[in-house]
Short mmCIF file of C-alpha atoms in Angstrom, two decimals:
data_model
loop_
_atom_site.label_atom_id
_atom_site.label_comp_id
_atom_site.label_asym_id
_atom_site.label_seq_id
_atom_site.Cartn_x
_atom_site.Cartn_y
_atom_site.Cartn_z
CA MET A 1 34.08 -145.49 -4.69
CA SER A 2 35.33 -143.80 -7.86
CA GLU A 3 34.34 -140.29 -8.88
CA THR A 4 32.12 -141.63 -11.64
CA GLN A 5 30.36 -143.87 -9.15
CA GLN A 6 29.79 -141.03 -6.66
CA SER A 7 26.17 -140.02 -7.02
CA GLY A 8 23.08 -139.22 -5.03
CA SER A 9 19.64 -137.80 -5.40
CA GLY A 10 20.23 -134.86 -3.08
CA PRO A 11 21.87 -131.53 -3.83
CA THR A 12 25.57 -131.11 -4.49
CA ARG A 13 26.94 -128.72 -1.90
CA VAL A 14 29.99 -126.52 -2.53
CA TYR A 15 31.86 -124.63 0.17
CA LEU A 16 33.44 -121.62 -1.52
CA VAL A 17 36.43 -120.83 0.69
CA ARG A 18 38.46 -117.66 0.47
CA HIS A 19 42.16 -118.28 1.06
CA GLY A 20 43.90 -117.20 4.28
CA ARG A 21 45.40 -113.75 4.76
CA THR A 22 48.56 -112.54 3.03
CA GLU A 23 50.70 -109.49 3.75
CA LEU A 24 49.18 -107.78 0.72
CA ASN A 25 45.65 -108.37 2.08
CA ALA A 26 46.69 -106.80 5.37
CA ALA A 27 48.25 -103.82 3.55
CA GLY A 28 45.19 -103.17 1.35
CA ILE A 29 47.01 -103.87 -1.90
CA VAL A 30 45.23 -105.07 -5.05
CA ARG A 31 46.47 -108.66 -5.40
CA GLY A 32 44.92 -110.13 -8.53
CA ARG A 33 47.47 -112.38 -10.23
CA LEU A 34 50.29 -111.52 -7.79
CA ASP A 35 51.32 -114.57 -5.80
CA PRO A 36 52.13 -113.73 -2.17
CA PRO A 37 52.17 -116.61 0.34
CA LEU A 38 49.97 -116.72 3.41
CA ASP A 39 51.31 -114.66 6.30
CA ASP A 40 51.45 -115.94 9.90
CA VAL A 41 47.87 -114.82 10.56
CA GLY A 42 46.72 -116.50 7.36
CA CYS A 43 48.37 -119.78 8.32
CA LEU A 44 46.59 -119.76 11.69
CA GLN A 45 43.28 -118.90 10.02
CA VAL A 46 43.63 -121.80 7.63
CA GLU A 47 44.54 -124.30 10.34
CA GLU A 48 41.42 -123.35 12.29
CA LEU A 49 39.25 -123.50 9.19
CA ALA A 50 40.67 -126.88 8.17
CA ARG A 51 39.90 -128.34 11.60
CA ALA A 52 36.29 -127.21 11.34
CA LEU A 53 35.81 -128.38 7.76
CA SER A 54 37.41 -131.76 8.49
CA LEU A 55 34.20 -132.68 10.33
CA LEU A 56 32.36 -132.62 6.98
CA PRO A 57 32.26 -135.54 4.50
CA ILE A 58 34.36 -133.74 1.87
CA ASP A 59 34.67 -135.58 -1.45
CA GLU A 60 37.25 -133.27 -3.04
CA VAL A 61 39.13 -130.04 -2.42
CA VAL A 62 39.84 -127.94 -5.51
CA ALA A 63 41.87 -124.72 -5.62
CA GLY A 64 42.66 -121.87 -7.93
CA PRO A 65 46.25 -121.97 -9.24
CA LEU A 66 47.87 -119.24 -7.12
CA GLY A 67 49.98 -120.14 -4.10
CA ARG A 68 47.65 -118.61 -1.52
CA THR A 69 44.77 -120.78 -2.68
CA THR A 70 46.76 -123.98 -3.16
CA GLN A 71 48.42 -123.46 0.24
CA THR A 72 45.00 -123.07 1.87
CA ALA A 73 43.57 -126.05 -0.02
CA GLN A 74 46.49 -128.32 0.90
CA VAL A 75 45.86 -127.78 4.61
CA ILE A 76 42.12 -128.47 4.22
CA ALA A 77 42.73 -131.56 2.08
CA HIS A 78 45.28 -132.93 4.55
CA ALA A 79 42.94 -132.41 7.51
CA SER A 80 39.97 -134.00 5.74
CA GLY A 81 41.76 -136.75 3.83
CA ALA A 82 40.08 -135.58 0.62
CA PRO A 83 41.83 -135.53 -2.76
CA LEU A 84 43.18 -132.20 -4.00
CA SER A 85 43.04 -130.75 -7.50
CA VAL A 86 43.66 -127.38 -9.17
CA ASP A 87 41.28 -125.59 -11.55
CA ALA A 88 42.52 -122.46 -13.36
CA ARG A 89 38.93 -121.22 -13.69
CA LEU A 90 39.02 -120.39 -9.96
CA GLN A 91 41.86 -117.92 -10.62
CA ASP A 92 41.65 -114.45 -9.06
CA ARG A 93 40.30 -111.52 -11.05
CA ASP A 94 42.75 -109.82 -13.40
CA TYR A 95 43.13 -106.19 -12.29
CA GLY A 96 45.46 -105.30 -15.13
CA GLU A 97 47.69 -102.27 -14.52
CA TRP A 98 46.11 -101.72 -11.08
CA THR A 99 47.62 -104.90 -9.68
CA GLY A 100 50.01 -103.96 -6.90
CA HIS A 101 48.40 -100.55 -6.27
CA SER A 102 46.58 -99.74 -3.06
CA VAL A 103 42.85 -100.43 -3.14
CA GLU A 104 42.22 -97.01 -1.59
CA ALA A 105 44.14 -95.21 -4.35
CA VAL A 106 42.26 -97.02 -7.14
CA VAL A 107 38.89 -96.41 -5.50
CA THR A 108 39.73 -92.74 -4.96
CA GLN A 109 40.62 -92.33 -8.62
CA TRP A 110 37.85 -94.42 -10.23
CA GLY A 111 35.12 -94.81 -7.62
CA SER A 112 35.55 -98.59 -7.36
CA LEU A 113 37.80 -101.39 -8.56
CA ASP A 114 34.99 -102.40 -10.91
CA ASP A 115 35.12 -99.04 -12.70
CA ALA A 116 38.89 -98.92 -13.19
CA PRO A 117 39.85 -99.40 -16.87
CA GLY A 118 41.36 -102.71 -17.92
CA VAL A 119 39.95 -104.73 -15.01
CA GLU A 120 38.46 -108.13 -15.90
CA SER A 121 34.69 -107.84 -15.82
CA LEU A 122 32.77 -109.56 -13.06
CA ALA A 123 30.59 -111.21 -15.70
CA VAL A 124 33.67 -112.95 -17.14
CA VAL A 125 34.86 -113.94 -13.65
CA ALA A 126 31.42 -115.32 -12.81
CA GLN A 127 31.18 -117.31 -16.06
CA ARG A 128 34.49 -119.12 -15.69
CA ALA A 129 33.94 -119.79 -11.98
CA TRP A 130 30.40 -121.05 -12.69
CA GLU A 131 31.85 -123.47 -15.24
CA ALA A 132 34.24 -124.78 -12.56
CA CYS A 133 31.38 -125.23 -10.10
CA GLU A 134 29.27 -126.99 -12.72
CA ALA A 135 32.12 -129.43 -13.38
CA LEU A 136 32.45 -130.13 -9.66
CA ALA A 137 28.71 -130.64 -9.24
CA ASP A 138 28.65 -133.02 -12.21
CA ARG A 139 31.60 -134.97 -10.80
CA TRP A 140 30.16 -135.27 -7.29
CA ARG A 141 26.40 -135.45 -7.68
CA GLY A 142 24.84 -135.37 -4.21
CA GLY A 143 28.28 -134.88 -2.65
CA LEU A 144 30.19 -132.12 -0.91
CA VAL A 145 33.22 -130.30 -2.27
CA VAL A 146 35.40 -127.41 -1.12
CA ALA A 147 36.54 -124.84 -3.71
CA VAL A 148 39.30 -122.52 -2.51
CA THR A 149 39.35 -119.25 -4.42
CA HIS A 150 39.26 -115.44 -4.01
CA ASP A 151 36.84 -112.79 -2.75
CA ALA A 152 36.16 -111.38 -6.23
CA VAL A 153 35.31 -114.85 -7.53
CA ILE A 154 32.96 -115.61 -4.63
CA ARG A 155 31.25 -112.22 -4.91
CA ALA A 156 30.81 -112.70 -8.66
CA LEU A 157 29.20 -116.12 -8.18
CA VAL A 158 26.89 -114.95 -5.39
CA THR A 159 25.84 -112.04 -7.57
CA LYS A 160 25.09 -114.36 -10.48
CA TRP A 161 22.96 -116.65 -8.34
CA ARG A 162 21.26 -114.00 -6.20
CA HIS A 163 20.89 -111.32 -8.89
CA ILE A 164 22.34 -108.53 -6.73
CA ASP A 165 24.65 -105.63 -7.50
CA VAL A 166 28.07 -106.95 -6.52
CA GLY A 167 29.71 -103.72 -7.69
CA ARG A 168 28.36 -101.96 -4.63
CA ARG A 169 29.98 -104.58 -2.35
CA PRO A 170 26.82 -105.44 -0.38
CA PHE A 171 28.53 -108.19 1.61
CA ALA A 172 31.97 -109.07 2.95
CA VAL A 173 34.01 -112.12 2.03
CA ASP A 174 36.81 -112.10 4.59
CA THR A 175 39.97 -114.19 4.37
CA ALA A 176 39.46 -117.80 5.51
CA SER A 177 35.67 -117.41 5.41
CA TYR A 178 33.37 -119.78 3.57
CA THR A 179 30.20 -119.33 1.55
CA VAL A 180 27.88 -122.30 1.10
CA VAL A 181 26.05 -122.93 -2.18
CA GLU A 182 24.30 -125.94 -3.63
CA ARG A 183 23.00 -127.23 -6.93
CA LEU A 184 19.77 -129.17 -7.10
CA SER A 185 17.97 -130.10 -10.33
CA GLY A 186 20.38 -127.90 -12.27
CA GLU A 187 19.69 -124.76 -10.23
CA TRP A 188 22.18 -123.06 -7.91
CA ARG A 189 21.20 -121.35 -4.68
CA VAL A 190 23.20 -119.52 -2.02
CA LEU A 191 22.68 -120.88 1.49
CA SER A 192 25.01 -118.59 3.48
CA ILE A 193 27.73 -116.02 2.85
CA GLY A 194 31.02 -115.20 4.57
CA ASN A 195 30.86 -117.67 7.45
CA HIS A 196 33.66 -117.74 10.02
CA VAL A 197 34.91 -120.53 12.23
CA GLU A 198 33.64 -119.93 15.76
#
């Protein structure tokens, strides 16, 4: 069945997956547009996640353009047999001059990453990621897709759809975790946040 033929009356479900761990994650470094590969722990995390997700009827796996997301998505797509694509709108947040600094140092100086000057606003992140999710939901009406992206992107989307203050970090989005959302009748809702493979 072609993508244009794929349709259903039920909701379109999207699994928002955060990529596996990298050395910079482990070191507490602001990653943003830096492009470190998954570390050994991250590779194991992704293999376990891919095995679990392969039990789902995945129509497509889409990833942000950085290596840590495409690497994660490739493993999931291979395990599930689903096609793989890349969408630049799922790119990590741009932290400007703070990229490569320690998270702790930036938070100590500015109170939070959100308050540091020159950082891409969460509203902008949420808008571009929402557009990517809308395109996926339009392409796979009533289907199930996996979108591999970053913690800032997932937090921005959840905030948009739940109307909560993401700047205060009210929830965790760990590496290789997944957040489940769905669109029904044009409305998005968050079903669960930060799930881990048991």
